[in-house]
PDB file of C-alpha atoms in Angstrom:
ATOM      1  CA  MET A  77       0.000   0.000   0.000  1.00 52.00           C
ATOM      2  CA  PRO A  78       1.525   3.370  -0.990  1.00 54.00           C
ATOM      3  CA  ASP A  79       2.531   5.783   1.745  1.00 59.00           C
ATOM      4  CA  HIS A  80       0.169   8.737   1.253  1.00 60.00           C
ATOM      5  CA  ARG A  81       2.220  10.847   3.650  1.00 62.00           C
ATOM      6  CA  PHE A  82       5.146  10.656   1.249  1.00 62.00           C
ATOM      7  CA  SER A  83       2.898  11.578  -1.683  1.00 65.00           C
ATOM      8  CA  PHE A  84       1.542  14.580   0.216  1.00 65.00           C
ATOM      9  CA  SER A  85       5.029  15.802   1.128  1.00 67.00           C
ATOM     10  CA  LEU A  86       6.197  15.395  -2.468  1.00 67.00           C
ATOM     11  CA  ILE A  87       3.201  17.341  -3.772  1.00 67.00           C
ATOM     12  CA  ILE A  88       3.892  20.185  -1.343  1.00 71.00           C
ATOM     13  CA  LEU A  89       7.523  20.306  -2.416  1.00 65.00           C
ATOM     14  CA  LEU A  90       6.630  20.331  -6.115  1.00 65.00           C
ATOM     15  CA  LEU A  91       4.017  23.043  -5.506  1.00 63.00           C
ATOM     16  CA  ILE A  92       6.593  25.248  -3.800  1.00 64.00           C
ATOM     17  CA  ILE A  93       9.001  24.762  -6.692  1.00 61.00           C
ATOM     18  CA  THR A  94       6.279  25.515  -9.254  1.00 58.00           C
ATOM     19  CA  LEU A  95       5.160  28.697  -7.509  1.00 57.00           C
ATOM     20  CA  GLN A  96       8.680  30.050  -7.856  1.00 63.00           C
ATOM     21  CA  CYS A  97       7.925  30.390 -11.580  1.00 63.00           C
ATOM     22  CA  TRP A  98       4.911  32.683 -10.977  1.00 55.00           C
ATOM     23  CA  ALA A  99       4.437  36.168  -9.567  1.00 59.00           C
ATOM     24  CA  ILE A 100       1.559  38.582  -8.920  1.00 65.00           C
ATOM     25  CA  ALA A 101       1.706  41.590 -11.232  1.00 75.00           C
ATOM     26  CA  ASP A 102      -0.410  44.685 -11.867  1.00 82.00           C
ATOM     27  CA  ILE A 103      -2.150  44.596 -15.230  1.00 93.00           C
ATOM     28  CA  THR A 104      -3.303  47.888 -16.760  1.00 94.00           C
ATOM     29  CA  LEU A 105      -6.806  47.468 -18.152  1.00 95.00           C
ATOM     30  CA  TYR A 106      -7.169  51.103 -19.195  1.00 97.00           C
ATOM     31  CA  ALA A 107      -5.266  54.361 -18.756  1.00 97.00           C
ATOM     32  CA  THR A 108      -5.567  57.820 -20.291  1.00 97.00           C
ATOM     33  CA  ASP A 109      -4.346  61.344 -19.602  1.00 97.00           C
ATOM     34  CA  PHE A 110      -6.978  62.675 -22.032  1.00 97.00           C
ATOM     35  CA  SER A 111      -4.614  63.896 -24.676  1.00 93.00           C
ATOM     36  CA  ASN A 112      -7.692  62.785 -26.589  1.00 92.00           C
ATOM     37  CA  ALA A 113     -10.924  60.967 -25.740  1.00 95.00           C
ATOM     38  CA  THR A 114     -10.560  57.954 -28.017  1.00 96.00           C
ATOM     39  CA  GLY A 115     -13.077  55.260 -27.078  1.00 97.00           C
ATOM     40  CA  TRP A 116     -15.358  57.503 -25.042  1.00 98.00           C
ATOM     41  CA  GLU A 117     -19.014  57.654 -26.097  1.00 98.00           C
ATOM     42  CA  THR A 118     -21.954  59.734 -24.886  1.00 98.00           C
ATOM     43  CA  ASN A 119     -25.641  60.268 -25.536  1.00 97.00           C
ATOM     44  CA  SER A 120     -25.190  63.989 -24.762  1.00 97.00           C
ATOM     45  CA  PRO A 121     -22.225  65.585 -26.609  1.00 98.00           C
ATOM     46  CA  SER A 122     -23.030  69.008 -25.159  1.00 97.00           C
ATOM     47  CA  SER A 123     -22.620  67.678 -21.617  1.00 97.00           C
ATOM     48  CA  PHE A 124     -19.738  65.201 -22.015  1.00 98.00           C
ATOM     49  CA  TYR A 125     -16.806  65.957 -24.286  1.00 98.00           C
ATOM     50  CA  PHE A 126     -13.031  66.252 -24.553  1.00 98.00           C
ATOM     51  CA  ASP A 127     -11.977  69.809 -23.765  1.00 97.00           C
ATOM     52  CA  GLU A 128      -8.919  70.655 -25.885  1.00 95.00           C
ATOM     53  CA  LYS A 129      -8.220  73.851 -23.959  1.00 95.00           C
ATOM     54  CA  THR A 130      -7.720  72.101 -20.605  1.00 95.00           C
ATOM     55  CA  GLY A 131      -6.709  68.639 -21.864  1.00 96.00           C
ATOM     56  CA  ARG A 132      -9.418  67.117 -19.661  1.00 98.00           C
ATOM     57  CA  TYR A 133     -12.782  65.430 -20.116  1.00 98.00           C
ATOM     58  CA  HIS A 134     -15.737  67.702 -19.366  1.00 98.00           C
ATOM     59  CA  TYR A 135     -18.824  66.465 -17.549  1.00 98.00           C
ATOM     60  CA  GLN A 136     -22.197  68.039 -16.830  1.00 98.00           C
ATOM     61  CA  ILE A 137     -24.375  65.597 -14.901  1.00 97.00           C
ATOM     62  CA  THR A 138     -27.897  66.978 -14.880  1.00 95.00           C
ATOM     63  CA  GLY A 139     -30.699  65.269 -12.975  1.00 93.00           C
ATOM     64  CA  GLY A 140     -33.657  64.012 -14.962  1.00 92.00           C
ATOM     65  CA  THR A 141     -31.897  64.026 -18.355  1.00 94.00           C
ATOM     66  CA  GLY A 142     -30.699  60.414 -18.415  1.00 95.00           C
ATOM     67  CA  SER A 143     -27.404  61.605 -19.909  1.00 96.00           C
ATOM     68  CA  TYR A 144     -24.171  59.658 -19.561  1.00 97.00           C
ATOM     69  CA  ALA A 145     -20.710  59.078 -20.997  1.00 98.00           C
ATOM     70  CA  TYR A 146     -18.858  55.781 -20.999  1.00 98.00           C
ATOM     71  CA  TYR A 147     -15.800  53.824 -22.028  1.00 98.00           C
ATOM     72  CA  SER A 148     -16.382  50.195 -22.958  1.00 98.00           C
ATOM     73  CA  LEU A 149     -13.726  47.820 -21.584  1.00 96.00           C
ATOM     74  CA  PRO A 150     -12.275  45.182 -23.955  1.00 93.00           C
ATOM     75  CA  GLU A 151     -13.886  42.358 -21.978  1.00 93.00           C
ATOM     76  CA  PRO A 152     -15.813  41.847 -18.715  1.00 94.00           C
ATOM     77  CA  PHE A 153     -13.776  41.413 -15.570  1.00 91.00           C
ATOM     78  CA  THR A 154     -14.364  40.828 -11.861  1.00 89.00           C
ATOM     79  CA  GLY A 155     -11.317  42.032 -10.019  1.00 85.00           C
ATOM     80  CA  PRO A 156      -9.519  42.752  -7.830  1.00 95.00           C
ATOM     81  CA  PHE A 157      -9.012  46.216  -9.267  1.00 96.00           C
ATOM     82  CA  THR A 158      -7.958  49.756  -8.507  1.00 97.00           C
ATOM     83  CA  LEU A 159      -9.541  52.743 -10.257  1.00 98.00           C
ATOM     84  CA  GLU A 160      -7.772  56.094  -9.887  1.00 98.00           C
ATOM     85  CA  PHE A 161      -8.656  59.452 -11.416  1.00 98.00           C
ATOM     86  CA  ASP A 162      -8.496  63.211 -10.907  1.00 98.00           C
ATOM     87  CA  VAL A 163     -11.691  65.224 -10.581  1.00 98.00           C
ATOM     88  CA  TYR A 164     -12.002  69.000 -10.784  1.00 98.00           C
ATOM     89  CA  PRO A 165     -15.520  70.155  -9.792  1.00 98.00           C
ATOM     90  CA  ILE A 166     -16.484  73.595 -11.062  1.00 98.00           C
ATOM     91  CA  LEU A 167     -20.098  73.750  -9.905  1.00 98.00           C
ATOM     92  CA  THR A 168     -21.978  71.150  -7.846  1.00 97.00           C
ATOM     93  CA  GLU A 169     -25.460  72.440  -7.194  1.00 96.00           C
ATOM     94  CA  GLU A 170     -27.552  71.292  -4.262  1.00 94.00           C
ATOM     95  CA  LYS A 171     -29.525  68.132  -5.068  1.00 93.00           C
ATOM     96  CA  SER A 172     -26.852  67.096  -7.572  1.00 94.00           C
ATOM     97  CA  SER A 173     -23.892  64.712  -7.568  1.00 95.00           C
ATOM     98  CA  PHE A 174     -20.827  63.933  -9.627  1.00 97.00           C
ATOM     99  CA  ARG A 175     -20.740  60.147 -10.222  1.00 97.00           C
ATOM    100  CA  PHE A 176     -17.950  58.152 -11.838  1.00 98.00           C
ATOM    101  CA  GLY A 177     -17.108  54.480 -11.545  1.00 98.00           C
ATOM    102  CA  LEU A 178     -17.469  50.967 -12.890  1.00 97.00           C
ATOM    103  CA  GLY A 179     -20.628  49.155 -13.905  1.00 97.00           C
ATOM    104  CA  THR A 180     -22.427  47.718 -16.901  1.00 96.00           C
ATOM    105  CA  ASP A 181     -24.117  49.033 -20.027  1.00 94.00           C
ATOM    106  CA  GLY A 182     -27.173  50.303 -18.118  1.00 92.00           C
ATOM    107  CA  TYR A 183     -25.072  53.252 -16.827  1.00 96.00           C
ATOM    108  CA  ASP A 184     -27.412  53.316 -13.823  1.00 95.00           C
ATOM    109  CA  SER A 185     -25.960  54.521 -10.513  1.00 94.00           C
ATOM    110  CA  GLN A 186     -28.699  52.666  -8.633  1.00 93.00           C
ATOM    111  CA  LYS A 187     -28.436  49.165 -10.146  1.00 94.00           C
ATOM    112  CA  GLY A 188     -25.654  46.659  -9.615  1.00 95.00           C
ATOM    113  CA  PRO A 189     -23.101  45.565 -10.195  1.00 96.00           C
ATOM    114  CA  VAL A 190     -21.638  49.027  -9.727  1.00 97.00           C
ATOM    115  CA  ILE A 191     -18.896  50.764  -7.729  1.00 98.00           C
ATOM    116  CA  ILE A 192     -19.087  54.536  -7.872  1.00 98.00           C
ATOM    117  CA  ALA A 193     -17.307  57.518  -6.334  1.00 98.00           C
ATOM    118  CA  GLU A 194     -19.470  60.575  -5.746  1.00 97.00           C
ATOM    119  CA  LEU A 195     -19.144  64.232  -4.940  1.00 98.00           C
ATOM    120  CA  TYR A 196     -22.435  64.174  -3.098  1.00 96.00           C
ATOM    121  CA  ASN A 197     -24.439  67.353  -2.605  1.00 95.00           C
ATOM    122  CA  GLN A 198     -27.964  66.036  -2.358  1.00 86.00           C
ATOM    123  CA  ASN A 199     -28.654  67.980   0.837  1.00 85.00           C
ATOM    124  CA  GLY A 200     -26.019  70.676   0.643  1.00 89.00           C
ATOM    125  CA  GLU A 201     -23.498  68.394   2.420  1.00 94.00           C
ATOM    126  CA  LYS A 202     -20.764  68.431  -0.219  1.00 97.00           C
ATOM    127  CA  ALA A 203     -19.471  65.060   0.960  1.00 98.00           C
ATOM    128  CA  PHE A 204     -17.231  62.482  -0.648  1.00 98.00           C
ATOM    129  CA  ALA A 205     -19.203  59.265  -1.011  1.00 98.00           C
ATOM    130  CA  LEU A 206     -18.620  55.655  -1.989  1.00 98.00           C
ATOM    131  CA  THR A 207     -21.409  53.450  -3.263  1.00 97.00           C
ATOM    132  CA  SER A 208     -21.284  49.739  -3.980  1.00 97.00           C
ATOM    133  CA  ILE A 209     -24.282  47.825  -5.334  1.00 97.00           C
ATOM    134  CA  THR A 210     -24.120  44.080  -6.004  1.00 97.00           C
ATOM    135  CA  LYS A 211     -25.776  42.091  -8.780  1.00 95.00           C
ATOM    136  CA  GLU A 212     -28.528  41.307  -6.271  1.00 95.00           C
ATOM    137  CA  ASN A 213     -28.935  45.095  -5.765  1.00 94.00           C
ATOM    138  CA  LEU A 214     -27.601  44.984  -2.197  1.00 96.00           C
ATOM    139  CA  ARG A 215     -26.292  48.469  -1.425  1.00 96.00           C
ATOM    140  CA  SER A 216     -23.313  49.451   0.711  1.00 96.00           C
ATOM    141  CA  GLN A 217     -22.611  53.163   1.087  1.00 96.00           C
ATOM    142  CA  THR A 218     -20.491  55.529   3.141  1.00 97.00           C
ATOM    143  CA  PHE A 219     -19.960  59.294   3.292  1.00 97.00           C
ATOM    144  CA  SER A 220     -17.299  61.621   4.644  1.00 97.00           C
ATOM    145  CA  ILE A 221     -19.769  62.758   7.305  1.00 96.00           C
ATOM    146  CA  PRO A 222     -19.791  61.000  10.707  1.00 95.00           C
ATOM    147  CA  GLY A 223     -22.915  58.980  11.392  1.00 90.00           C
ATOM    148  CA  LYS A 224     -23.859  58.857   7.718  1.00 90.00           C
ATOM    149  CA  GLY A 225     -23.240  55.332   6.472  1.00 87.00           C
ATOM    150  CA  ASN A 226     -20.625  53.481   8.520  1.00 89.00           C
ATOM    151  CA  TYR A 227     -18.185  56.392   8.839  1.00 94.00           C
ATOM    152  CA  GLY A 228     -17.154  57.675  12.268  1.00 92.00           C
ATOM    153  CA  GLY A 229     -14.290  60.065  11.535  1.00 94.00           C
ATOM    154  CA  LYS A 230     -14.229  63.811  11.154  1.00 96.00           C
ATOM    155  CA  THR A 231     -16.338  65.656   8.586  1.00 97.00           C
ATOM    156  CA  VAL A 232     -14.598  66.179   5.258  1.00 97.00           C
ATOM    157  CA  ARG A 233     -16.203  68.268   2.519  1.00 98.00           C
ATOM    158  CA  PHE A 234     -15.161  68.925  -1.053  1.00 98.00           C
ATOM    159  CA  THR A 235     -14.895  72.429  -2.475  1.00 98.00           C
ATOM    160  CA  ASP A 236     -15.797  73.460  -6.004  1.00 98.00           C
ATOM    161  CA  GLY A 237     -12.695  74.835  -7.689  1.00 98.00           C
ATOM    162  CA  ASP A 238     -10.319  72.417  -5.942  1.00 98.00           C
ATOM    163  CA  GLU A 239      -8.837  69.311  -7.581  1.00 98.00           C
ATOM    164  CA  TYR A 240      -8.892  65.857  -5.979  1.00 98.00           C
ATOM    165  CA  ARG A 241      -7.317  62.486  -6.638  1.00 98.00           C
ATOM    166  CA  ILE A 242      -9.679  59.572  -5.909  1.00 98.00           C
ATOM    167  CA  ARG A 243      -8.748  55.898  -5.634  1.00 98.00           C
ATOM    168  CA  LEU A 244     -11.308  53.075  -5.500  1.00 98.00           C
ATOM    169  CA  THR A 245     -10.103  49.558  -4.699  1.00 98.00           C
ATOM    170  CA  TRP A 246     -12.076  46.324  -4.712  1.00 97.00           C
ATOM    171  CA  TYR A 247     -10.701  43.447  -2.579  1.00 96.00           C
ATOM    172  CA  PRO A 248     -12.752  40.343  -3.487  1.00 95.00           C
ATOM    173  CA  ALA A 249     -11.014  38.065  -0.955  1.00 94.00           C
ATOM    174  CA  GLU A 250     -11.976  40.451   1.859  1.00 95.00           C
ATOM    175  CA  ARG A 251     -15.335  41.463   0.367  1.00 96.00           C
ATOM    176  CA  ARG A 252     -14.325  45.097   0.823  1.00 97.00           C
ATOM    177  CA  VAL A 253     -14.322  48.254  -1.303  1.00 98.00           C
ATOM    178  CA  SER A 254     -12.250  51.229  -0.187  1.00 98.00           C
ATOM    179  CA  MET A 255     -12.102  54.872  -1.203  1.00 98.00           C
ATOM    180  CA  THR A 256      -9.190  57.255  -0.631  1.00 98.00           C
ATOM    181  CA  VAL A 257      -9.192  60.950  -1.501  1.00 98.00           C
ATOM    182  CA  THR A 258      -6.007  63.010  -1.736  1.00 98.00           C
ATOM    183  CA  GLU A 259      -4.839  66.169  -3.421  1.00 95.00           C
ATOM    184  CA  PRO A 260      -2.880  65.566  -6.659  1.00 91.00           C
ATOM    185  CA  GLY A 261       0.799  65.114  -5.864  1.00 90.00           C
ATOM    186  CA  ASP A 262       0.146  64.638  -2.130  1.00 93.00           C
ATOM    187  CA  ASN A 263      -0.290  61.156  -0.659  1.00 92.00           C
ATOM    188  CA  THR A 264      -1.787  62.419   2.604  1.00 96.00           C
ATOM    189  CA  PRO A 265      -5.437  61.235   2.687  1.00 97.00           C
ATOM    190  CA  LEU A 266      -8.120  63.877   3.063  1.00 98.00           C
ATOM    191  CA  PHE A 267     -10.667  61.089   3.440  1.00 98.00           C
ATOM    192  CA  SER A 268     -10.308  57.318   3.463  1.00 97.00           C
ATOM    193  CA  HIS A 269     -12.893  54.684   4.329  1.00 97.00           C
ATOM    194  CA  PHE A 270     -14.483  51.461   3.116  1.00 97.00           C
ATOM    195  CA  VAL A 271     -17.675  49.424   2.850  1.00 97.00           C
ATOM    196  CA  MET A 272     -18.206  45.687   3.217  1.00 97.00           C
ATOM    197  CA  VAL A 273     -19.966  43.835   0.418  1.00 96.00           C
ATOM    198  CA  THR A 274     -22.530  41.055   0.682  1.00 92.00           C
ATOM    199  CA  GLY A 275     -23.339  39.603  -2.700  1.00 94.00           C
ATOM    200  CA  LYS A 276     -21.728  39.383  -6.122  1.00 94.00           C
ATOM    201  CA  LEU A 277     -19.607  42.123  -7.678  1.00 94.00           C
ATOM    202  CA  GLU A 278     -18.593  40.775 -11.052  1.00 91.00           C
ATOM    203  CA  ASP A 279     -18.710  41.221 -14.820  1.00 94.00           C
ATOM    204  CA  PHE A 280     -17.859  44.923 -14.917  1.00 97.00           C
ATOM    205  CA  THR A 281     -17.919  46.099 -18.513  1.00 97.00           C
ATOM    206  CA  HIS A 282     -17.882  49.932 -18.535  1.00 98.00           C
ATOM    207  CA  LEU A 283     -16.371  53.021 -16.967  1.00 98.00           C
ATOM    208  CA  PHE A 284     -19.012  55.730 -16.891  1.00 98.00           C
ATOM    209  CA  LEU A 285     -20.169  59.157 -15.746  1.00 98.00           C
ATOM    210  CA  THR A 286     -23.930  59.213 -15.326  1.00 97.00           C
ATOM    211  CA  SER A 287     -27.041  61.159 -14.408  1.00 96.00           C
ATOM    212  CA  VAL A 288     -29.117  57.972 -14.546  1.00 94.00           C
ATOM    213  CA  GLY A 289     -30.431  57.341 -11.039  1.00 85.00           C
ATOM    214  CA  GLU A 290     -30.722  59.631  -8.052  1.00 76.00           C
ATOM    215  CA  GLY A 291     -30.858  63.383  -8.660  1.00 73.00           C
ATOM    216  CA  GLN A 292     -33.226  66.343  -8.684  1.00 79.00           C
ATOM    217  CA  ASN A 293     -34.513  67.316 -12.111  1.00 88.00           C
ATOM    218  CA  GLY A 294     -32.584  70.192 -13.646  1.00 90.00           C
ATOM    219  CA  ARG A 295     -29.890  70.329 -10.957  1.00 93.00           C
ATOM    220  CA  LYS A 296     -26.382  69.915 -12.324  1.00 95.00           C
ATOM    221  CA  ALA A 297     -22.867  68.962 -11.325  1.00 96.00           C
ATOM    222  CA  GLU A 298     -20.201  70.272 -13.717  1.00 98.00           C
ATOM    223  CA  GLY A 299     -16.432  69.908 -13.952  1.00 98.00           C
ATOM    224  CA  PHE A 300     -13.640  67.773 -15.432  1.00 98.00           C
ATOM    225  CA  ILE A 301     -11.977  64.395 -14.949  1.00 98.00           C
ATOM    226  CA  ASP A 302      -8.422  63.493 -15.922  1.00 98.00           C
ATOM    227  CA  ASN A 303      -5.644  60.883 -15.552  1.00 98.00           C
ATOM    228  CA  VAL A 304      -7.853  57.808 -15.380  1.00 98.00           C
ATOM    229  CA  SER A 305      -6.142  54.515 -14.554  1.00 98.00           C
ATOM    230  CA  LEU A 306      -7.760  51.103 -14.114  1.00 97.00           C
ATOM    231  CA  THR A 307      -5.491  48.258 -13.010  1.00 97.00           C
ATOM    232  CA  SER A 308      -6.055  44.693 -11.919  1.00 93.00           C
ATOM    233  CA  GLN A 309      -3.837  41.913 -10.573  1.00 77.00           C
ATOM    234  CA  ALA A 310      -3.019  38.573 -12.123  1.00 66.00           C
ATOM    235  CA  MET A 311      -0.597  35.675 -11.775  1.00 51.00           C
ATOM    236  CA  VAL A 312       2.043  35.871 -14.506  1.00 53.00           C
ATOM    237  CA  LYS A 313       4.709  33.335 -15.372  1.00 61.00           C
ATOM    238  CA  THR A 314       8.254  34.503 -14.897  1.00 58.00           C
ATOM    239  CA  THR A 315      11.238  33.418 -16.966  1.00 61.00           C
ATOM    240  CA  PRO A 316      14.394  33.186 -14.872  1.00 58.00           C
ATOM    241  CA  GLU A 317      17.427  34.617 -16.606  1.00 59.00           C
ATOM    242  CA  PRO A 318      20.564  32.475 -16.521  1.00 57.00           C
ATOM    243  CA  THR A 319      23.554  33.939 -14.723  1.00 56.00           C
ATOM    244  CA  ILE A 320      26.403  34.110 -17.218  1.00 57.00           C
ATOM    245  CA  THR A 321      29.962  34.203 -15.949  1.00 52.00           C
ATOM    246  CA  THR A 322      32.028  36.438 -18.165  1.00 52.00           C
ATOM    247  CA  ARG A 323      35.727  37.116 -18.361  1.00 53.00           C
ATOM    248  CA  GLU A 324      35.133  40.486 -16.709  1.00 53.00           C
ATOM    249  CA  ASN A 325      33.796  38.971 -13.476  1.00 54.00           C
ATOM    250  CA  THR A 326      36.068  35.888 -13.386  1.00 53.00           C
ATOM    251  CA  PRO A 327      39.031  36.266 -10.977  1.00 56.00           C
ATOM    252  CA  ILE A 328      42.358  36.252 -12.823  1.00 53.00           C
ATOM    253  CA  PRO A 329      44.757  33.707 -11.268  1.00 53.00           C
ATOM    254  CA  THR A 330      48.178  34.938 -10.118  1.00 52.00           C
ATOM    255  CA  LEU A 331      50.896  33.675 -12.480  1.00 49.00           C
ATOM    256  CA  ILE A 332      53.967  32.330 -10.602  1.00 47.00           C
ATOM    257  CA  THR A 333      57.055  32.985 -12.737  1.00 48.00           C
ATOM    258  CA  SER A 334      59.673  31.524 -10.381  1.00 47.00           C
ATOM    259  CA  VAL A 335      59.965  29.116  -7.477  1.00 44.00           C
ATOM    260  CA  THR A 336      61.053  30.944  -4.361  1.00 45.00           C
ATOM    261  CA  SER A 337      61.561  27.947  -2.050  1.00 44.00           C
ATOM    262  CA  ILE A 338      61.868  24.159  -1.901  1.00 42.00           C
ATOM    263  CA  PRO A 339      61.395  21.831   1.080  1.00 45.00           C
ATOM    264  CA  ASP A 340      64.420  20.409   2.902  1.00 44.00           C
ATOM    265  CA  ALA A 341      64.605  16.631   2.551  1.00 41.00           C
ATOM    266  CA  ASP A 342      65.565  16.138   6.214  1.00 44.00           C
ATOM    267  CA  SER A 343      63.566  18.829   7.968  1.00 42.00           C
ATOM    268  CA  ASP A 344      60.429  20.933   7.923  1.00 44.00           C
ATOM    269  CA  SER A 345      62.397  24.036   7.064  1.00 39.00           C
ATOM    270  CA  THR A 346      62.472  25.522   3.579  1.00 38.00           C
ATOM    271  CA  LEU A 347      65.625  26.555   1.657  1.00 36.00           C
ATOM    272  CA  SER A 348      65.865  29.606  -0.488  1.00 38.00           C
ATOM    273  CA  TRP A 349      66.313  28.552  -4.119  1.00 37.00           C
ATOM    274  CA  GLU A 350      68.727  31.341  -4.883  1.00 40.00           C
ATOM    275  CA  ASN A 351      70.917  30.532  -1.839  1.00 41.00           C
ATOM    276  CA  ALA A 352      70.724  26.721  -1.961  1.00 41.00           C
ATOM    277  CA  ASP A 353      74.460  26.418  -2.947  1.00 44.00           C
ATOM    278  CA  HIS A 354      75.731  29.212  -0.750  1.00 42.00           C
ATOM    279  CA  GLU A 355      76.170  29.470   3.007  1.00 41.00           C
ATOM    280  CA  ASP A 356      75.957  32.734   4.867  1.00 43.00           C
ATOM    281  CA  VAL A 357      78.789  34.001   7.048  1.00 41.00           C
ATOM    282  CA  ASN A 358      77.600  31.800   9.918  1.00 41.00           C
ATOM    283  CA  GLY A 359      77.460  28.636   7.781  1.00 43.00           C
ATOM    284  CA  ILE A 360      73.712  28.432   8.055  1.00 42.00           C
ATOM    285  CA  TYR A 361      71.473  28.127   5.067  1.00 40.00           C
ATOM    286  CA  PRO A 362      68.947  30.931   5.007  1.00 44.00           C
ATOM    287  CA  THR A 363      65.330  29.786   5.260  1.00 43.00           C
ATOM    288  CA  GLN A 364      62.213  31.277   3.777  1.00 45.00           C
ATOM    289  CA  LYS A 365      58.575  30.158   3.873  1.00 46.00           C
ATOM    290  CA  ARG A 366      56.654  29.618   0.684  1.00 46.00           C
ATOM    291  CA  THR A 367      54.591  32.452  -0.702  1.00 46.00           C
ATOM    292  CA  PRO A 368      50.971  31.298  -0.203  1.00 50.00           C
ATOM    293  CA  LEU A 369      48.674  31.193  -3.220  1.00 46.00           C
ATOM    294  CA  PRO A 370      45.933  33.827  -3.307  1.00 49.00           C
ATOM    295  CA  THR A 371      42.755  32.909  -1.427  1.00 49.00           C
ATOM    296  CA  PRO A 372      40.062  31.887  -3.937  1.00 46.00           C
ATOM    297  CA  PRO A 373      37.096  34.287  -4.070  1.00 47.00           C
ATOM    298  CA  ILE A 374      33.981  33.423  -2.072  1.00 44.00           C
ATOM    299  CA  PRO A 375      31.078  32.941  -4.500  1.00 42.00           C
ATOM    300  CA  VAL A 376      28.268  35.483  -3.981  1.00 40.00           C
ATOM    301  CA  PRO A 377      24.722  34.547  -5.091  1.00 40.00           C
ATOM    302  CA  THR A 378      23.146  36.918  -7.606  1.00 37.00           C
ATOM    303  CA  GLU A 379      19.737  38.589  -7.234  1.00 37.00           C
ATOM    304  CA  LYS A 380      18.409  36.353  -9.971  1.00 38.00           C
ATOM    305  CA  THR A 381      18.442  33.300  -7.733  1.00 38.00           C
ATOM    306  CA  GLY A 382      16.004  34.851  -5.258  1.00 42.00           C
ATOM    307  CA  LEU A 383      14.618  32.470  -2.637  1.00 44.00           C
ATOM    308  CA  PHE A 384      14.379  29.482  -4.934  1.00 45.00           C
ATOM    309  CA  PRO A 385      17.405  27.527  -3.580  1.00 44.00           C
ATOM    310  CA  LEU A 386      16.331  28.238   0.006  1.00 44.00           C
ATOM    311  CA  ILE A 387      12.791  27.034  -0.621  1.00 48.00           C
ATOM    312  CA  VAL A 388      14.044  23.855  -2.288  1.00 44.00           C
ATOM    313  CA  ILE A 389      16.355  23.153   0.670  1.00 48.00           C
ATOM    314  CA  LEU A 390      13.575  23.824   3.163  1.00 51.00           C
ATOM    315  CA  GLY A 391      11.223  21.576   1.191  1.00 53.00           C
ATOM    316  CA  VAL A 392      13.711  18.695   1.143  1.00 46.00           C
ATOM    317  CA  GLY A 393      14.419  19.232   4.838  1.00 53.00           C
ATOM    318  CA  THR A 394      10.701  19.122   5.582  1.00 53.00           C
ATOM    319  CA  VAL A 395      10.329  15.801   3.790  1.00 47.00           C
ATOM    320  CA  PHE A 396      13.400  14.382   5.639  1.00 49.00           C
ATOM    321  CA  ILE A 397      12.118  15.487   9.054  1.00 51.00           C
ATOM    322  CA  PHE A 398       8.680  14.122   8.212  1.00 52.00           C
ATOM    323  CA  PHE A 399      10.099  10.653   7.549  1.00 51.00           C
ATOM    324  CA  ARG A 400      12.332  10.746  10.623  1.00 57.00           C
ATOM    325  CA  SER A 401       9.320  11.555  12.823  1.00 56.00           C
ATOM    326  CA  ASN A 402       7.278   8.761  11.331  1.00 56.00           C
TER     327      ASN A 402
END
């Protein structure tokens, strides 16, 4: 009967070795600095358009109009992901909101799956807000106002005429969506919080700005967005590069051109080769120890090797200890 403990240990060892060939890397799904607006579509060109003067994308989100602008992603994805962008609000009237995030082709801020950042001014609060709605339409929401949503920090309000950098991050393993607001070029958070998600957040297909959903008819939020970046993470296979020893980094051996000493046949002393046939004034042969050869260089592992040899050694040691204990 085969020893399953040995099979298990061997599988673990092989898994460790295999994982050395893979790494987690950020994959850019979309990025633009709006040198143009290629790929962006809208049902209201007077409200959403590329502004050549500022090099930004203009938005005017007006309640009751059903207007929107979107960018269609190459294929649906689930995450994890990070969406970052700059927003420059010019005018955010009461009962209006700026809304930008990820969702599907309904462009509806009230139907999931959707993750949206808002400059929320529905009641004159001018708060930063994060909204997550699952495919089952389960809503999670927080605001930069204590007691509103699950936030308990200090009140933070946005100001029209100021620019902000917003980062949204979806962590599927933790079922958590976070929002961080900073000023461009400054990593100090003005506001940072999160919501927990119960339900499915998957199959995102579009980035969009939208007036579809909550909002008072005729009230508008106007400004610009810029520097949009959407990244995800994936396991990618790595190709280790062989370490090549070249003549430049190979130690040059010392060339010995003459013998300086030979051993005495009857003693442990050494005679000088040049004085082997000559006595000094005292009749004693001069002695001289051999010149030692240069110490060989100690090999230094390169960065390319990483932790692979250590993991292999630990894996073999684990198997050995396992057998000894059983």
